[in-house]
Coordinates of C-alpha atoms and ligand atoms in Angstrom, one line a residue:
M1 CA -18.6 -1.6 -27.5
T2 CA -17.0 -3.0 -24.7
S3 CA -14.0 -0.7 -24.8
S4 CA -16.5 2.1 -23.7
L5 CA -17.2 0.6 -20.3
I6 CA -17.5 3.6 -18.5
I7 CA -17.1 3.3 -14.4
S8 CA -16.5 5.9 -11.6
K9 CA -13.7 8.0 -11.2
R10 CA -12.9 5.9 -7.9
L11 CA -12.7 2.9 -10.0
E12 CA -10.6 4.1 -12.3
T13 CA -7.7 5.1 -9.8
I14 CA -8.4 1.7 -8.5
A15 CA -7.7 0.3 -11.6
R16 CA -4.5 2.5 -12.6
Y17 CA -2.8 1.0 -9.6
C18 CA -3.4 -2.5 -10.9
P19 CA 0.2 -3.7 -12.7
Q20 CA 0.0 -4.1 -16.4
G21 CA -0.7 -7.8 -17.5
A22 CA -1.1 -8.8 -13.7
R23 CA -3.8 -11.5 -12.7
V24 CA -6.0 -9.5 -10.6
A25 CA -8.7 -10.7 -7.7
D26 CA -11.5 -8.2 -7.0
I27 CA -13.0 -9.1 -3.9
G28 CA -16.7 -7.9 -3.1
S29 CA -16.8 -7.0 -6.8
D30 CA -20.7 -6.5 -6.8
H31 CA -21.6 -6.0 -10.4
A32 CA -17.7 -7.1 -11.4
L33 CA -17.6 -3.5 -13.0
L34 CA -13.9 -3.3 -11.7
A35 CA -13.0 -6.6 -13.0
S36 CA -14.6 -6.0 -16.7
Y37 CA -13.0 -2.7 -17.0
L38 CA -9.6 -4.3 -16.5
L39 CA -9.8 -7.0 -19.1
V40 CA -11.5 -4.5 -21.5
R41 CA -8.7 -1.6 -20.6
G42 CA -6.1 -4.2 -21.5
I43 CA -4.7 -3.9 -17.8
A44 CA -5.1 -7.3 -16.5
S45 CA -4.5 -10.3 -18.0
F46 CA -7.1 -12.3 -16.0
V47 CA -9.5 -11.5 -13.6
I48 CA -11.3 -13.0 -10.6
A49 CA -14.2 -11.7 -9.1
G50 CA -15.1 -12.8 -5.3
E51 CA -18.6 -11.8 -4.3
L52 CA -20.1 -13.2 -0.9
N53 CA -24.1 -12.7 -1.5
E54 CA -26.0 -14.2 -4.6
G55 CA -27.3 -10.9 -6.3
P56 CA -24.3 -9.4 -6.6
Y57 CA -22.5 -12.6 -7.5
Q58 CA -25.5 -13.2 -10.3
A59 CA -25.0 -9.6 -11.8
A60 CA -21.2 -10.3 -11.9
L61 CA -21.7 -13.4 -14.1
R62 CA -24.4 -11.3 -16.3
Q63 CA -21.5 -8.6 -16.7
I64 CA -19.0 -11.1 -17.8
Q65 CA -21.3 -13.1 -20.0
T66 CA -22.7 -9.8 -21.8
L67 CA -19.2 -8.6 -22.3
A68 CA -18.0 -11.9 -23.6
L69 CA -14.9 -12.0 -21.2
R70 CA -15.4 -15.6 -19.8
D71 CA -12.5 -16.9 -21.3
R72 CA -10.1 -14.5 -19.1
A73 CA -12.5 -14.1 -16.0
S74 CA -13.8 -16.4 -13.3
V75 CA -16.6 -15.2 -11.0
R76 CA -16.7 -16.8 -7.8
K77 CA -19.0 -17.1 -5.2
G78 CA -17.6 -17.2 -1.3
D79 CA -16.4 -15.1 1.4
G80 CA -13.4 -13.1 1.0
L81 CA -10.2 -14.4 -0.3
S82 CA -11.6 -17.7 0.4
V83 CA -12.7 -17.8 -3.3
L84 CA -8.6 -18.0 -4.0
R85 CA -6.4 -20.8 -4.4
P86 CA -2.6 -19.7 -3.5
G87 CA -0.6 -18.4 -6.4
E88 CA -3.4 -17.6 -8.4
V89 CA -3.1 -13.9 -8.8
D90 CA -1.0 -11.1 -8.7
A91 CA -2.9 -8.2 -7.3
V92 CA -5.9 -8.2 -4.6
C93 CA -8.3 -5.2 -4.9
I94 CA -10.5 -4.6 -2.2
A95 CA -13.2 -1.4 -2.4
G96 CA -16.0 0.0 -1.5
M97 CA -16.1 -1.4 2.2
G98 CA -15.2 -0.6 5.5
G99 CA -11.7 -0.8 6.9
Q100 CA -12.8 -3.2 9.6
L101 CA -14.2 -5.5 7.3
I102 CA -11.1 -5.1 4.8
V103 CA -9.1 -6.1 7.5
S104 CA -11.0 -9.0 8.6
I105 CA -11.1 -10.4 5.5
L106 CA -7.1 -10.2 4.8
T107 CA -6.9 -11.7 8.5
A108 CA -9.1 -14.7 7.5
G109 CA -7.4 -15.4 4.1
T110 CA -3.5 -14.5 5.0
D111 CA -2.6 -17.8 3.2
K112 CA -4.3 -16.8 -0.1
L113 CA -1.9 -14.1 -0.2
E114 CA 1.1 -16.2 -0.8
G115 CA 2.3 -14.9 -4.5
V116 CA 0.3 -11.8 -4.2
Q117 CA 2.7 -8.5 -4.9
R118 CA 0.0 -5.8 -4.6
L119 CA -2.7 -5.0 -2.6
I120 CA -5.1 -2.3 -3.7
L121 CA -7.6 -1.5 -0.8
Q122 CA -10.5 1.4 -0.8
P123 CA -12.0 1.1 2.8
N124 CA -14.9 3.8 2.9
V125 CA -14.1 4.3 6.7
G126 CA -11.5 2.8 9.2
E127 CA -8.2 3.9 6.7
E128 CA -6.3 4.0 9.9
L129 CA -7.4 0.2 10.8
V130 CA -6.0 -1.0 7.2
R131 CA -2.8 1.0 7.3
R132 CA -2.3 -0.4 10.8
W133 CA -2.8 -4.2 9.5
L134 CA -0.1 -3.5 6.5
L135 CA 2.0 -2.2 8.8
E136 CA 2.1 -5.4 11.4
N137 CA 2.0 -7.9 8.4
G138 CA 4.5 -6.9 6.6
W139 CA 3.4 -4.9 3.9
Q140 CA 4.7 -1.6 2.9
L141 CA 2.4 0.9 1.7
V142 CA 3.9 2.2 -1.5
A143 CA 1.0 4.7 -3.1
E144 CA -2.1 6.5 -1.7
S145 CA -4.6 8.8 -3.6
I146 CA -7.3 10.6 -2.5
L147 CA -10.3 11.7 -4.4
E148 CA -13.5 13.3 -4.4
E149 CA -16.7 12.0 -6.2
D150 CA -20.5 12.9 -5.9
G151 CA -19.5 14.9 -2.7
I152 CA -18.0 11.8 -1.1
I153 CA -14.2 11.5 -0.1
Y154 CA -12.4 8.2 -0.7
E155 CA -9.0 7.2 0.2
I156 CA -7.1 4.3 -1.8
L157 CA -4.1 2.4 0.0
V158 CA -1.5 0.3 -2.3
A159 CA 0.8 -1.6 -0.8
E160 CA 3.4 -4.4 -1.6
R161 CA 5.3 -6.8 0.3
G162 CA 8.7 -5.3 1.8
E163 CA 9.6 -2.7 4.5
P164 CA 6.4 -1.6 6.4
V165 CA 7.8 0.8 8.6
K166 CA 9.6 2.9 5.8
P167 CA 6.9 4.9 4.7
Y168 CA 6.4 6.4 8.6
E169 CA 10.3 6.7 9.2
G170 CA 11.8 10.4 8.9
K171 CA 8.8 12.3 9.1
E172 CA 8.0 15.6 10.8
R173 CA 4.7 13.6 12.4
S174 CA 4.8 10.2 14.9
R175 CA 3.7 7.0 13.0
D176 CA 0.4 7.1 15.1
E177 CA -0.4 10.2 13.3
L178 CA 0.6 9.2 10.1
L179 CA -1.4 6.0 10.4
R180 CA -4.5 8.2 10.9
I181 CA -3.6 10.8 8.0
G182 CA -1.6 8.5 5.5
P183 CA 1.9 9.1 4.9
F184 CA 1.6 9.7 1.2
L185 CA -1.3 12.1 1.8
W186 CA 0.4 14.1 4.5
E187 CA 3.6 14.7 2.1
E188 CA 0.8 15.2 -0.8
K189 CA -1.2 17.7 1.1
S190 CA -4.2 17.7 -1.2
P191 CA -7.1 20.2 -1.0
I192 CA -9.2 17.0 -0.5
L193 CA -7.1 16.2 2.3
L194 CA -7.7 19.6 3.7
K195 CA -11.7 19.1 3.5
K196 CA -11.6 15.4 4.9
W197 CA -10.2 16.8 8.3
Q198 CA -12.0 20.1 8.0
Q199 CA -15.3 17.8 8.0
E200 CA -14.0 15.5 10.8
R201 CA -13.3 18.8 12.6
D202 CA -16.8 20.0 11.9
K203 CA -18.2 16.5 13.0
W204 CA -16.4 16.7 16.3
Q205 CA -17.2 20.6 16.8
R206 CA -21.3 19.2 16.8
V207 CA -20.3 16.5 19.1
L208 CA -18.7 19.0 21.5
S209 CA -21.8 21.2 21.4
Q210 CA -24.3 18.6 22.3
L211 CA -22.2 17.3 25.0
Q212 CA -21.8 20.6 26.7
R213 CA -25.7 20.9 26.8
S214 CA -25.3 17.7 28.9
R215 CA -25.7 17.0 32.6
K216 CA -24.5 13.5 32.7
P217 CA -21.5 13.1 34.9
E218 CA -19.5 11.6 32.1
A219 CA -19.9 14.5 30.0
A220 CA -17.0 16.4 31.7
E221 CA -14.5 13.9 30.6
R222 CA -15.5 13.2 27.6
T223 CA -15.3 17.3 26.5
R224 CA -11.9 17.0 28.0
Q225 CA -11.4 13.9 25.2
I226 CA -13.0 15.7 22.6
E227 CA -11.5 19.3 23.2
A228 CA -8.2 17.8 23.1
E229 CA -8.9 15.8 19.5
L230 CA -10.2 19.4 18.2
E231 CA -6.7 20.8 19.1
W232 CA -5.0 18.1 17.2
L233 CA -7.5 18.8 14.1
D234 CA -7.0 22.1 14.5
E235 CA -3.3 21.7 14.1
V236 CA -3.5 19.5 11.2
I237 CA -5.5 21.8 9.2
A238 CA -3.5 24.7 9.8
C239 CA -0.3 22.7 8.2
L240 CA -2.2 21.4 5.5
H241 CA -3.4 25.3 4.5
T242 CA -0.2 26.8 5.0
D243 CA 2.0 23.9 3.7
K244 CA 1.2 24.0 0.0
P245 CA 3.6 26.5 -2.1
Ligands
LIG301 N1 -15.9 -3.4 -4.9 C1 -17.3 -2.8 -5.6 C2 -16.9 -1.4 -5.6 O1 -15.8 -1.1 -4.6 O2 -17.5 -0.4 -6.3 C3 -18.6 -3.0 -4.6 C4 -18.6 -2.5 -3.4 S1 -19.9 -3.1 -2.1 C5 -20.5 -1.7 -1.4 C6 -19.4 -4.2 -1.5 C7 -19.8 -5.5 -2.0 O3 -19.0 -6.5 -1.1 C8 -21.0 -6.3 -1.9 O4 -21.4 -6.3 -3.2 C9 -21.1 -7.1 -0.5 O5 -22.0 -8.0 -1.2 C10 -19.9 -7.8 -1.1 N2 -19.2 -8.3 0.2 C11 -19.5 -7.9 1.4 N3 -18.4 -8.6 2.1 C12 -18.0 -9.8 1.4 C13 -17.1 -10.8 1.8 N4 -16.7 -11.0 3.3 N5 -16.9 -11.3 0.8 C14 -16.9 -11.2 -0.6 N6 -17.6 -10.1 -1.1 C15 -18.4 -9.2 0.2

């Protein structure tokens, strides 16, 4: 039964940000699970599943065939946005990759974003790089989500063409800080955001402990940098603890 297609909470959250009736490209689609879900649930009118590697590309083809979705789906093999023609889709999803790779895909394929109204991006790491790219390339962040699944914390960034600086204006934190934390996530202050920054603090605390045992000459300077980072993290964590009503 195609309507019972089950996907992860992460992909389901991404799907929720796809506009109803949109033509959607899922770049790096792996098994085309998101693309299939968007069709089966009647969210997208048409999907393009783009995949660089042969194994996942074949898996995506099989998935679309098995679910008999071929008339509303196109599975394409290629690098990033190169599989698209300008004006072909309304929304682009890029999920489950590092922020650096997402940024390089967006940069290499800027011309293919003509006509695209919404980007839905889920970097596994390097969210700050993605927010910065959006800010510098005319995309306004319009929503963010943070969720935890199987012990992993994920962030989803949604952007539309508009006023890129707007989400960062009039806030009590600087733009650089909000690029790290996420302006909407900071407003929301969810317990998962607190957990993310506590984990980040624990990581730097471990690095500091190792460094304090080091006799390398550069250790003193690095120690100072990490202590400054820990101080910032402590302050962020304290706000996340207390600001929630
Ligand atoms: N998007 C799916 C998700 O979030 O569950 C799959 C994520 S999977 C970890 C990353 C996929 O992106 C892999 O199937 C990989 O082959 C593909 N990929 C990596 N670089 C790519 C690129 N430059 N263009 C298209 N696909 C790419």
